[in-house]
Coordinates of C-alpha atoms and ligand atoms in Angstrom, one line a residue:
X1 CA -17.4 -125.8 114.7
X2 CA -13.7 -125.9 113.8
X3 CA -12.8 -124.3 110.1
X4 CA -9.2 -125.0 108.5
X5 CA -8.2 -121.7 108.1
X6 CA -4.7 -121.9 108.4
X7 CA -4.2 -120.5 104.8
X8 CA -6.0 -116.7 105.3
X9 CA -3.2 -115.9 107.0
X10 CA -4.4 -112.8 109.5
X11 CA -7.9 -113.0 111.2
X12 CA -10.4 -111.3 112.9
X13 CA -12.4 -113.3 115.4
X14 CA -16.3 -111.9 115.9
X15 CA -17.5 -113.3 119.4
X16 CA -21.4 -113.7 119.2
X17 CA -23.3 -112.6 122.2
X18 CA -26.9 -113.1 120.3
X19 CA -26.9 -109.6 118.0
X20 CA -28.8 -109.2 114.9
X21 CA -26.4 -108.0 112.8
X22 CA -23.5 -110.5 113.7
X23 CA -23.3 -111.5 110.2
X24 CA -23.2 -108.2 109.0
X25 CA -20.1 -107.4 111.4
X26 CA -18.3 -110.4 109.8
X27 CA -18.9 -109.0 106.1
X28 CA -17.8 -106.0 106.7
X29 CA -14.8 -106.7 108.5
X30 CA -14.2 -109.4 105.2
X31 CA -15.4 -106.0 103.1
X32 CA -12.5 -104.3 104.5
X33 CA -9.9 -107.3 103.3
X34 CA -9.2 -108.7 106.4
X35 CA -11.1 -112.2 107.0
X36 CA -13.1 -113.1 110.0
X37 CA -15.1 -115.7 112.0
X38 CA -18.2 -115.8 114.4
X39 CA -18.1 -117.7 116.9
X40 CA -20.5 -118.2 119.7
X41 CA -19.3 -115.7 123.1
X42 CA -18.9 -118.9 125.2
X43 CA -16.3 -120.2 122.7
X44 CA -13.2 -121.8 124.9
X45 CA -10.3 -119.8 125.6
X46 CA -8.3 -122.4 123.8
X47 CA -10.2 -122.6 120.6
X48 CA -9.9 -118.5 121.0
X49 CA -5.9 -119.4 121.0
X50 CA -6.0 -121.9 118.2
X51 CA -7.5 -119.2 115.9
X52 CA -4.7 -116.4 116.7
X53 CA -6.8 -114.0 115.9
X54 CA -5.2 -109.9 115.2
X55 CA -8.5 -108.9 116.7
X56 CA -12.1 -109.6 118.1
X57 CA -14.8 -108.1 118.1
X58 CA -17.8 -108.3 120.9
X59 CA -21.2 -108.0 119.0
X60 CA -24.3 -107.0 120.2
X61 CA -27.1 -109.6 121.8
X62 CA -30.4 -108.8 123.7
X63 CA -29.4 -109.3 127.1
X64 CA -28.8 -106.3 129.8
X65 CA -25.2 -107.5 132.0
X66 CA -27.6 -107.6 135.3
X67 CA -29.4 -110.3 133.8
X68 CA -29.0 -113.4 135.5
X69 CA -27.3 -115.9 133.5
X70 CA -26.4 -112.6 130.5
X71 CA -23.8 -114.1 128.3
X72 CA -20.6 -113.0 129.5
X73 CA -17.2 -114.4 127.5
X74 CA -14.3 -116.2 128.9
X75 CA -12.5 -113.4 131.2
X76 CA -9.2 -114.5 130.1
X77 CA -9.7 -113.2 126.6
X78 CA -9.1 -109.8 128.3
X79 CA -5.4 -111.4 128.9
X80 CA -4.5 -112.8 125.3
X81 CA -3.1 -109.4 124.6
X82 CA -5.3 -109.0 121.3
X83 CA -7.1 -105.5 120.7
X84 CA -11.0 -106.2 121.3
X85 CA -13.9 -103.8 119.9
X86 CA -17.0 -104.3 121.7
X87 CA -20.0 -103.1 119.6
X88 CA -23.3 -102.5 121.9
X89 CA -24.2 -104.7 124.2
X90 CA -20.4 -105.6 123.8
X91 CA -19.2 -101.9 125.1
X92 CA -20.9 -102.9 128.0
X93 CA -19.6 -105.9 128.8
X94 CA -16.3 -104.8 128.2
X95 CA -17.2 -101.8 131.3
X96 CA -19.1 -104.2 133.6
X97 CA -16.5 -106.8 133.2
X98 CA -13.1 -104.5 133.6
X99 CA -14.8 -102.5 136.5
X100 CA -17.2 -99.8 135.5
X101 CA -20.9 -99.4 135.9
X102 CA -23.8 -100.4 133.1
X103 CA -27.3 -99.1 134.3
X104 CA -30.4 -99.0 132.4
X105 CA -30.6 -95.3 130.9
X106 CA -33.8 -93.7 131.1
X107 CA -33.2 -91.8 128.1
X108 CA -33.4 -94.9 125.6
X109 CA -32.2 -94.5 122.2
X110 CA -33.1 -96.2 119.1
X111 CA -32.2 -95.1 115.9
X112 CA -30.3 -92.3 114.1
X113 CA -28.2 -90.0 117.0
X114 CA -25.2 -87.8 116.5
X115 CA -21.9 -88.6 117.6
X116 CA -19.2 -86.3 118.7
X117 CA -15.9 -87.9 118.9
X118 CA -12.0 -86.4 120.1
X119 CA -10.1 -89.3 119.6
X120 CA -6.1 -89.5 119.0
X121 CA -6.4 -93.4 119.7
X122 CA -6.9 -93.9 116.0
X123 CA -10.4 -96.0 116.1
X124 CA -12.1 -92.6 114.4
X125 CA -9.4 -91.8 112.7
X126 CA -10.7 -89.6 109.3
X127 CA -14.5 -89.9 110.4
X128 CA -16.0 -86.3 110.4
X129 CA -16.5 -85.0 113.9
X130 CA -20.1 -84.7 113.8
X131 CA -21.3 -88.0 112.1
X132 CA -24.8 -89.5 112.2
X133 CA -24.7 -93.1 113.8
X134 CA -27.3 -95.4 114.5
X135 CA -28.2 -96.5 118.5
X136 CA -30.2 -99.2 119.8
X137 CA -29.9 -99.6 123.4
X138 CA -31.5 -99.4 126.9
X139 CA -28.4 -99.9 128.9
X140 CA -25.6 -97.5 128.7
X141 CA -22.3 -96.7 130.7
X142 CA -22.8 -95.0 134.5
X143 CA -19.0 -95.3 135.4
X144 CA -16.2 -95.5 133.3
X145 CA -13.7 -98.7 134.0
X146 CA -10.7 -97.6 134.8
X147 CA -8.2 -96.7 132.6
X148 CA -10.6 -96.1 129.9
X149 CA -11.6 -92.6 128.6
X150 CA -14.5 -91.2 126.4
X151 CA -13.9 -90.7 123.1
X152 CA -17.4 -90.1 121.8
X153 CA -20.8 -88.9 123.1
X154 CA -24.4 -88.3 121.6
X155 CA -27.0 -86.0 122.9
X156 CA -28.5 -88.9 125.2
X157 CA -25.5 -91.2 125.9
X158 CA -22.7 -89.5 127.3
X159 CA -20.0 -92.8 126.6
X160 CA -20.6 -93.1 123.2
X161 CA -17.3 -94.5 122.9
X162 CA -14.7 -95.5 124.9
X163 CA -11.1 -96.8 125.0
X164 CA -8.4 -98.3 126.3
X165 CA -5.3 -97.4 124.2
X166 CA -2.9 -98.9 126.4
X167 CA -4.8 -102.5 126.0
X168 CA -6.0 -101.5 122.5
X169 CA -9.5 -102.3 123.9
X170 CA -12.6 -100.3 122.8
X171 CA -16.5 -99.9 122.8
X172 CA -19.1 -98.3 120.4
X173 CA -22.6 -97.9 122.0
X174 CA -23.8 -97.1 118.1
X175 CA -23.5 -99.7 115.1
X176 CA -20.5 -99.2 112.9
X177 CA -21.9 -102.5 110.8
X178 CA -25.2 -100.9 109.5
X179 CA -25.4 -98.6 106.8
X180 CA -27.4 -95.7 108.7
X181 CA -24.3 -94.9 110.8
X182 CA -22.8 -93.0 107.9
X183 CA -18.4 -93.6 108.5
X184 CA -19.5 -97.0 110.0
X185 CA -17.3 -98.7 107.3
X186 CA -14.2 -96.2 108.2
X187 CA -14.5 -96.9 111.6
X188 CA -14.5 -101.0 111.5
X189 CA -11.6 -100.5 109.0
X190 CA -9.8 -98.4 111.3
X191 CA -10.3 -100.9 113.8
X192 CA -8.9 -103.7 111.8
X193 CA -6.2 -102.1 109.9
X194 CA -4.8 -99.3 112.5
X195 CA -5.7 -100.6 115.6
X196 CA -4.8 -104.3 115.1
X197 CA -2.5 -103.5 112.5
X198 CA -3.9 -106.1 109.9
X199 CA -2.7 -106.2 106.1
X200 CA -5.6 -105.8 103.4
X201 CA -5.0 -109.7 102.0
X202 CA -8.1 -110.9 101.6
X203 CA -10.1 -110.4 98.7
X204 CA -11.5 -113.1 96.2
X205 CA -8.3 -114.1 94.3
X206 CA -5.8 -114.8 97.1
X207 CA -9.2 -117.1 97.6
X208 CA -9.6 -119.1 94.6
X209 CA -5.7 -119.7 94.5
X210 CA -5.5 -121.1 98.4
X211 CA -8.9 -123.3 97.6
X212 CA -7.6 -124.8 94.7
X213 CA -4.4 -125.7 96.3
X214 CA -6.2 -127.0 98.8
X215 CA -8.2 -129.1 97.3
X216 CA -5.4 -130.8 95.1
X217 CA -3.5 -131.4 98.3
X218 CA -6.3 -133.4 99.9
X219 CA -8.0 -135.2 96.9
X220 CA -4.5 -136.2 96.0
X221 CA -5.2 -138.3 92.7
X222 CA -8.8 -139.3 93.9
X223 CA -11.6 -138.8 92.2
X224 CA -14.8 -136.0 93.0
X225 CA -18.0 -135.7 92.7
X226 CA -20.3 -133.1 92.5
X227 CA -24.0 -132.9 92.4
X228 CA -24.5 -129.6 89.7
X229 CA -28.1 -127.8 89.8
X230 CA -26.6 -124.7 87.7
X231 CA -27.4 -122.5 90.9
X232 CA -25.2 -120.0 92.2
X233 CA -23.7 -122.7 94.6
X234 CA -22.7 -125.7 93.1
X235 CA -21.5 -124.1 90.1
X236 CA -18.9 -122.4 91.7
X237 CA -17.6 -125.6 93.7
X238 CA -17.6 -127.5 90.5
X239 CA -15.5 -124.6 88.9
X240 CA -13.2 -124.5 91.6
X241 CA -12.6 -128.2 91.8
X242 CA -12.3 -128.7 88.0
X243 CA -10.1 -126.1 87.8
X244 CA -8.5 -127.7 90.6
X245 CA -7.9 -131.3 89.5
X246 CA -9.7 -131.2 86.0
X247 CA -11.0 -134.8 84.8
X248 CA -10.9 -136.4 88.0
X249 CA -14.4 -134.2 88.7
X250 CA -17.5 -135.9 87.5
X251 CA -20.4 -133.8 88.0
X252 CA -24.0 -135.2 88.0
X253 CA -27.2 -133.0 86.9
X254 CA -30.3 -134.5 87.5
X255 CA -33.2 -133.3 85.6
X256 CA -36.5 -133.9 88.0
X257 CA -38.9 -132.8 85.8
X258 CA -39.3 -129.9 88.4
X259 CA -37.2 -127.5 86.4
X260 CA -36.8 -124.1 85.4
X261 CA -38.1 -123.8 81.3
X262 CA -34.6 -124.2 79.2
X263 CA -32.4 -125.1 82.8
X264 CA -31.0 -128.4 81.5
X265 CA -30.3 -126.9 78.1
X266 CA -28.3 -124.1 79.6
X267 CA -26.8 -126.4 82.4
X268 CA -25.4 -128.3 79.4
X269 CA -24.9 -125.9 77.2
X270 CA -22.3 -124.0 79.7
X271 CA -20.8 -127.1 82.0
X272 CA -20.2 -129.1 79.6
X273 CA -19.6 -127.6 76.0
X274 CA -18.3 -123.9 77.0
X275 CA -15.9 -125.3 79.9
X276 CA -15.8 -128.9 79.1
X277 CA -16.9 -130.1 81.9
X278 CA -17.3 -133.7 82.3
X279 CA -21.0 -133.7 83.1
X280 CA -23.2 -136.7 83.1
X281 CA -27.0 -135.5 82.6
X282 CA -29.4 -137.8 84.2
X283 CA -33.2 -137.6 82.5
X284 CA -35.8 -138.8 85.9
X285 CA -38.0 -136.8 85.0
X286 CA -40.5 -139.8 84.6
X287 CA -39.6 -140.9 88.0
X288 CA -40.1 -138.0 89.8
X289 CA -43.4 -137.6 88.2
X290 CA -44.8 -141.0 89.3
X291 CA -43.5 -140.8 92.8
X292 CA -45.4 -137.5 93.1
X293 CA -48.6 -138.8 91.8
X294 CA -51.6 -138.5 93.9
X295 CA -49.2 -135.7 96.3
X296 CA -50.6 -133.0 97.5
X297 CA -48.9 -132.1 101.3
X298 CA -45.8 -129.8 100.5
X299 CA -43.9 -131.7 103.3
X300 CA -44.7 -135.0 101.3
X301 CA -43.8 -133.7 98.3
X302 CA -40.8 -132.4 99.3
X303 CA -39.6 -135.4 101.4
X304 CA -40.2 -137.7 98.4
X305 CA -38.2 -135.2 96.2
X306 CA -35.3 -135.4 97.9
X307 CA -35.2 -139.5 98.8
X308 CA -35.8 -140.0 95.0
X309 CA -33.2 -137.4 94.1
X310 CA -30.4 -139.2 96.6
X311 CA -31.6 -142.5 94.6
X312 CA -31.3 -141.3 91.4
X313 CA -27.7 -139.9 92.3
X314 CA -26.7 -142.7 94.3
X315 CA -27.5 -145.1 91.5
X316 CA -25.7 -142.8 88.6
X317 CA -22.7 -142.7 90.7
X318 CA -22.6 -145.9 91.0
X319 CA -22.0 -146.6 87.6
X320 CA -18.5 -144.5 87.6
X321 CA -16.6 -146.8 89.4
X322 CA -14.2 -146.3 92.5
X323 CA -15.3 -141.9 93.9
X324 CA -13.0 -141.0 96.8
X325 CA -15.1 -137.1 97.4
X326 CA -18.3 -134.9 97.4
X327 CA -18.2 -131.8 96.7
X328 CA -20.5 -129.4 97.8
X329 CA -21.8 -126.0 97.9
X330 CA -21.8 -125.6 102.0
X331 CA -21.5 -121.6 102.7
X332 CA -20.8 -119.9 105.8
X333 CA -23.8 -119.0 107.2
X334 CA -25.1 -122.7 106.8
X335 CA -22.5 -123.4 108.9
X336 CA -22.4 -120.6 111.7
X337 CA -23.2 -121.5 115.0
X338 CA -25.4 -118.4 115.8
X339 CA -26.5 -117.7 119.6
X340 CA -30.3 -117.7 119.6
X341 CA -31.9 -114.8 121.5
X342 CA -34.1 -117.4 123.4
X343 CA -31.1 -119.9 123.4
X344 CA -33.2 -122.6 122.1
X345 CA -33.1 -124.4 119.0
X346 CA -35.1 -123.0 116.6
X347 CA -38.0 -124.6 114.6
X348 CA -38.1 -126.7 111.2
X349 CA -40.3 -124.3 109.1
X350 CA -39.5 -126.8 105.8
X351 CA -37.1 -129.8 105.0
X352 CA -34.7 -128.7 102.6
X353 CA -33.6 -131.5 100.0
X354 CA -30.0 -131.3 99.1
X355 CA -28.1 -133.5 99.1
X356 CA -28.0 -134.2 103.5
X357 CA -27.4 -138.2 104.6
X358 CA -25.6 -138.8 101.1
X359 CA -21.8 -139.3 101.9
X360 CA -21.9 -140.9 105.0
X361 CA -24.4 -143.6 102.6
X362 CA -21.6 -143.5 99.9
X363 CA -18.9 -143.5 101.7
X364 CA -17.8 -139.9 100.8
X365 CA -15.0 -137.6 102.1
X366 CA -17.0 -134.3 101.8
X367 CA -15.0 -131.1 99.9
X368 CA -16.7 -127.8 101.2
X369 CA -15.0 -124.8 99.7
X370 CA -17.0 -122.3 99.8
X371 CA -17.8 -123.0 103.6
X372 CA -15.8 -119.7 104.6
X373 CA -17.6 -118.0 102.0
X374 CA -21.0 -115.1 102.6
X375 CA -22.8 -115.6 99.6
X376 CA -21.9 -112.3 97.7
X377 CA -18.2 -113.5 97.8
X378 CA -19.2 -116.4 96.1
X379 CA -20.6 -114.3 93.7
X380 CA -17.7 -112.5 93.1
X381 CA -15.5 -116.0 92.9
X382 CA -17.8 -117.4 90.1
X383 CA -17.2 -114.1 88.4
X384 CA -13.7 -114.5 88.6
X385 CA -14.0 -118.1 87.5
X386 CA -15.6 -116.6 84.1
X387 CA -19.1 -118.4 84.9
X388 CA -22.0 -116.4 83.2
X389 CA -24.1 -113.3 84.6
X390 CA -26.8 -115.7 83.7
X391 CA -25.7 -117.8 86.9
X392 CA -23.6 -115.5 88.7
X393 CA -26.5 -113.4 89.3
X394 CA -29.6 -115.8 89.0
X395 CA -32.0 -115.8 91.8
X396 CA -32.2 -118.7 93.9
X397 CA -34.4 -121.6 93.1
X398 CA -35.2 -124.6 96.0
X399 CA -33.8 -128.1 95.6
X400 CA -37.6 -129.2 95.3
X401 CA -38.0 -126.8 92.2
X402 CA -41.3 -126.4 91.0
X403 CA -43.2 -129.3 92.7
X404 CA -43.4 -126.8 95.6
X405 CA -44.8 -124.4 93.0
X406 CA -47.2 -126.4 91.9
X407 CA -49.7 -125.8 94.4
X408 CA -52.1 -129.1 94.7
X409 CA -50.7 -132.2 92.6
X410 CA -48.0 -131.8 90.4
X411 CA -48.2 -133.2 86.9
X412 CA -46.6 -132.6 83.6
X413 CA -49.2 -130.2 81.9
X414 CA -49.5 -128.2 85.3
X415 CA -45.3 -128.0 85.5
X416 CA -45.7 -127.0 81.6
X417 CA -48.0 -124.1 82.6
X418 CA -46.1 -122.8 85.5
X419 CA -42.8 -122.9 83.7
X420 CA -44.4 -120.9 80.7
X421 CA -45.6 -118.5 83.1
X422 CA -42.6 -118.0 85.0
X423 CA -40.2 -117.4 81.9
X424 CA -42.6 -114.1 81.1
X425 CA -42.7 -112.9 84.4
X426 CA -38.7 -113.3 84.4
X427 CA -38.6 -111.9 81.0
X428 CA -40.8 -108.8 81.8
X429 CA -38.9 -108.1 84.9
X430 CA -35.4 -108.4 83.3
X431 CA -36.9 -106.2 80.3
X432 CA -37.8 -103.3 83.3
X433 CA -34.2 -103.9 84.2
X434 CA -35.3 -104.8 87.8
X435 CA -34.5 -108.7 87.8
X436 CA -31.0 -107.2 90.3
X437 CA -32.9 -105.7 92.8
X438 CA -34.9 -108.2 93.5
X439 CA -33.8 -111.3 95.8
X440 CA -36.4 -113.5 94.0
X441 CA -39.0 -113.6 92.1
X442 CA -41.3 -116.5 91.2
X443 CA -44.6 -118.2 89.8
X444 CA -46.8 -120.5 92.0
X445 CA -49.8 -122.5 89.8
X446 CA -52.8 -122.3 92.3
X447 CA -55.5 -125.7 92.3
X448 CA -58.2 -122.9 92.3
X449 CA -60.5 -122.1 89.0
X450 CA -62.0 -119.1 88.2
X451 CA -64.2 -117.9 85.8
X452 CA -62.8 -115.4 82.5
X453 CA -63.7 -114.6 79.3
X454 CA -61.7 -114.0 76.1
X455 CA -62.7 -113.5 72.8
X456 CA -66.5 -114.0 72.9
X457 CA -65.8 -117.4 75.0
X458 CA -66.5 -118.3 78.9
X459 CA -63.6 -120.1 79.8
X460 CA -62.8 -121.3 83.3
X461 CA -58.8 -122.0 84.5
X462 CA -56.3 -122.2 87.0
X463 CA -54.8 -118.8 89.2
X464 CA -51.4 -118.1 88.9
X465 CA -49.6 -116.0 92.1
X466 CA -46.8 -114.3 90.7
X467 CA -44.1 -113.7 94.1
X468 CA -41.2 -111.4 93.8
X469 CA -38.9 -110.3 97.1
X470 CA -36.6 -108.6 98.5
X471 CA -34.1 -109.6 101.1
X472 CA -30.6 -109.8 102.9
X473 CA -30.3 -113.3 103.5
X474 CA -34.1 -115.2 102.8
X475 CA -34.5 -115.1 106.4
X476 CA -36.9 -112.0 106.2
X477 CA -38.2 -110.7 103.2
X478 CA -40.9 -108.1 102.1
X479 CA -42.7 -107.9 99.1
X480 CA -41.2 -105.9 96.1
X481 CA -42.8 -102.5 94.8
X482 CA -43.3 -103.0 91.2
X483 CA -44.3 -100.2 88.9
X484 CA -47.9 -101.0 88.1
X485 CA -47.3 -101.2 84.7
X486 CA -44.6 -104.1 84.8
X487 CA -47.4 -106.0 86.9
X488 CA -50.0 -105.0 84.1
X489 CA -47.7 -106.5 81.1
X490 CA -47.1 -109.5 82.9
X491 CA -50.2 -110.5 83.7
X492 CA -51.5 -109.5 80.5
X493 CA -49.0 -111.6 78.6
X494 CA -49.8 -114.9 80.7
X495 CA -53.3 -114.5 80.6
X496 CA -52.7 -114.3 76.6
X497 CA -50.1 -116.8 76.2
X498 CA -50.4 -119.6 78.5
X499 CA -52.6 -122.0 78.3
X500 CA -54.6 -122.5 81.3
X501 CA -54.1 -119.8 83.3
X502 CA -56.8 -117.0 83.4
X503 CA -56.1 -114.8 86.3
X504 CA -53.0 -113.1 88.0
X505 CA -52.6 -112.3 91.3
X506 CA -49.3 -110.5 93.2
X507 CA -48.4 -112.0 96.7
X508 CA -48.0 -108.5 98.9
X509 CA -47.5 -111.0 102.0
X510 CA -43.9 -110.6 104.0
X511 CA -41.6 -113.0 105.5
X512 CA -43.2 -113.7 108.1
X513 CA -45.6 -114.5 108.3
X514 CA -45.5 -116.1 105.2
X515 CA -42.6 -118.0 103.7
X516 CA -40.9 -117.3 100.4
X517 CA -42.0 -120.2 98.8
X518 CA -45.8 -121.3 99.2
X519 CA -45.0 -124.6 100.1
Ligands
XMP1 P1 -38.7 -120.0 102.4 O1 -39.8 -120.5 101.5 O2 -38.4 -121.0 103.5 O3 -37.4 -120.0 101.5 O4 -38.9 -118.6 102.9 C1 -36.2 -119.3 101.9 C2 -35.2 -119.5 100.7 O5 -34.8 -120.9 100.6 C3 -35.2 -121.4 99.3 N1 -35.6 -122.8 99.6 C4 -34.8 -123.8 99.4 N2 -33.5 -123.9 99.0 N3 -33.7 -126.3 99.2 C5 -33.0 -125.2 98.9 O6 -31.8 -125.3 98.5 C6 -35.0 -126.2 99.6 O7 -35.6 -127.3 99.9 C7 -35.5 -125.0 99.7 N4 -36.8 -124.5 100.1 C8 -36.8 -123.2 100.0 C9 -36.2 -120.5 98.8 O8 -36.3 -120.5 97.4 C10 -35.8 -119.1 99.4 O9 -34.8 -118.6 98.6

């Protein structure tokens, strides 16, 4: 992966031996102003160079140093000169490598331990001296490297912390990144700012001013453009390229059929009368329909989904003449480079439909703004591009929309249902003032009848699942804890409002083993 960053000015690089909480490193480095990049440990020295990073950090990964073939990074990063904080398994690497000893400790710690720290080298710097941190290790420190001295020790790990002020090089056995270790944030702030002397520059503004320059410097007067869905996403690209080179951005919203209830009106509503957008809305409804006719296997549905929806666009763009660009709503973590644990690739669990194989068949230079960007700072940029809460905040939805909602075959009554449904549920849950602390939260119209009665009369109609998460990043998820009552209204209100529906049942099944979507 290479990333034009040349505009964020100072950087911090995060080498990725593996860890879970890589990401998390990354945000909160970005959290305390300064920007950063992962990059995978084995990353050449020269790509290391290129970057001229003010900093790097060593994560944590899942191997022990005495493994055979453990991920060790170029040595020669140890020469650039640049201070280096190694977080975990990175502490150990940093003593095995520069001539200590890493055994495996048979008191293991996992979890909340207390750290003691005397430190003048500035990395705890305003952090009480008794402050709870949070361990997960086997390994730990047996010998000290030389020239390094403890700066911090818990009750089972007597090199908490160690450092190098000389070399400005330094290791945490705990996790400053996660919220349990309580000055975590003042610790990976002192790092960045004191240690490698970095300004606080970052922030969403300086952002949205170096994209849009950047973007008029390479569409020059060409002409953009953008598939808009009204999500989150492509919302913001479309904002940041119209605001970057106005008219010369077309976007195109396809309405599948597969849509939220009152999506395309809003989509409209905002793009195109509020900031004048110049958006061409595309009706296929009908088309999608037929080709899903008969469908029942979610990977069918979804791969004829997404080939129709690349027709559909392909043919609409076709009609605007001469387009030099795509723009589209690529974020960071779609395009990390993470180390697997088991260093293999991992599984397809489900084909996502965006818009993939479309501008290498058109022809089009891709525009990727937001591909620096986590997706709470995209957030934050839409907010300062005066989109609406309404989209700023909305949960996600999948490119496939409903027709992997509709369990079984997907036709228009069934899609009329489901959407009916869903509004309440989204309704209710907005009216408990709950809809932000949930990831998201959806409807899913089960092929299944079941027997009810209401009024004096038998009737006998389809299930609906009602699904609502919580979650970091939609890799994992667990189910969310409504308040009985919020369940009891919902389900109440479908049964009584929607036609053909006459049960309700709440999903309590995490990711895994189940998937967010049901199909
Ligand atoms: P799953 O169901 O795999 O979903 O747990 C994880 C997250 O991804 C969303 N999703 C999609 N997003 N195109 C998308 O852009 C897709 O094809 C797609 N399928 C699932 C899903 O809604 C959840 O947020």
């Amino acid at each position: 992966m290479s990333l034009d960053v040349s505009h964020v000015g100072e950087l911090i690089l995060v080498l990725d031996f593996g860890g879970q909480y890589s990401k998390l490193i990354a945000r909160r480095i970005r959290e305390a102003q300064v920007f950063s990049l992962i990059l995978p440990y084995n990353v050449s020295i020269d790509t290391i160079r290129k970057y001229k990073p003010s900093g790097i950090v060593f994560t944590g990964g899942p191997s022990s140093v005495h493994m055979q073939g453990a991920p060790l990074p170029d040595p020669e990063v140890f020469k650039l000169g640049v201070p280096i904080l190694g977080i975990c398994y990175g502490l150990q690497l940093l003593a095995h490598m520069l001539g200590g000893k890493v055994e495996r400790s048979d008191k293991r710690e996992y979890g909340i331990a207390h750290l003691e720290h005397r430190d003048a080298s500035g990395l705890f710097e305003g952090v009480d001296e008794k402050t709870e941190v949070w361990m997960s290790h086997g390994d730990a420190i047996s010998a000290m490297p030389p020239g390094f001295e403890t700066i911090g020790r818990t009750e089972n790990c007597p090199h908490a912390a160690i450092a190098n002020p000389r070399t400005k090089l330094y290791g945490v056995q705990f996790h400053p990144e996660v919220v349990h270790t309580r000055q975590g944030t003042r610790i990976l702030s002192n790092f960045v700012h004191k240690i490698c002397g970095c300004s606080a520059g970052w922030n969403m503004g300086s952002f949205v001013e170096h994209a849009v320059a950047d973007i008029r410097a390479r569409v020059g007067d060409g002409r953009v453009l953008c598939a808009l869905s009204g999500g989150v996403d492509s919302s913001v690209v479309a904002m940041l390229v119209h605001k970057a080179i106005g008219d010369r951005l077309t976007c195109v919203f396809v309405n599948n059929g597969l849509l939220r209830k009152g999506e395309p009106e809003m989509v409209q509503q905002v793009f195109r009368e509020h900031f004048r957008l110049d958006l061409r809305y595309v009706d296929a409804e009908r088309r999608f329909l037929d080709a899903l006719k008969g469908v029942t296997d979610p990977e069918e549905k979804r791969k004829r989904i997404g080939a129709l929806f690349i027709d559909v666009f392909e043919e609409e763009s076709h009609q605007l003449g001469k387009i030099d660009f795509l723009a589209q709503g690529t974020l960071y973590p779609d395009v990390i480079e993470s180390v697997s644990a088991t260093g293999g690739p991992s599984a397809t669990i489900k084909s996502h439909h965006n818009v993939g194989g479309l501008p290498e068949k058109m022809n089009l230079k891709l525009i990727e703004p937001l591909r620096e960007l986590f997706k709470d700072e995209v957030r934050q940029v839409g907010k300062d591009l005066g989109l609406p809460d309404e989209i700023v905040h909305r949960h996600p939805f999948p490119g496939p929309g409903l027709g992997v909602r509709c369990v079984g075959e997907v036709t228009k009554p069934r899609l009329d249902t489901l959407r009916e449904a869903e509004a309440i549920f989204i309704e209710e849950i907005r009216r408990a003032g709950l809809y932000d602390e949930i990831w998201q939260a959806l409807a899913v119209l089960l092929p299944v009848r079941s027997v009810g009665v209401q009024g004096d009369e038998r009737t006998y109609e389809e299930v609906c699942a009602l699904r609502a998460v919580t979650s970091e990043d939609a890799m994992t998820a667990d189910w969310y804890r409504f308040p009985p009552d919020v369940l009891q209204r919902v389900a109440s209100r479908i049964c009584n409002e929607v036609r053909g529906i006459n049960r309700v049942l709440y999903d309590i099944t995490s990711k895994p083993p189940a998937t967010i979507e049901w199909e």
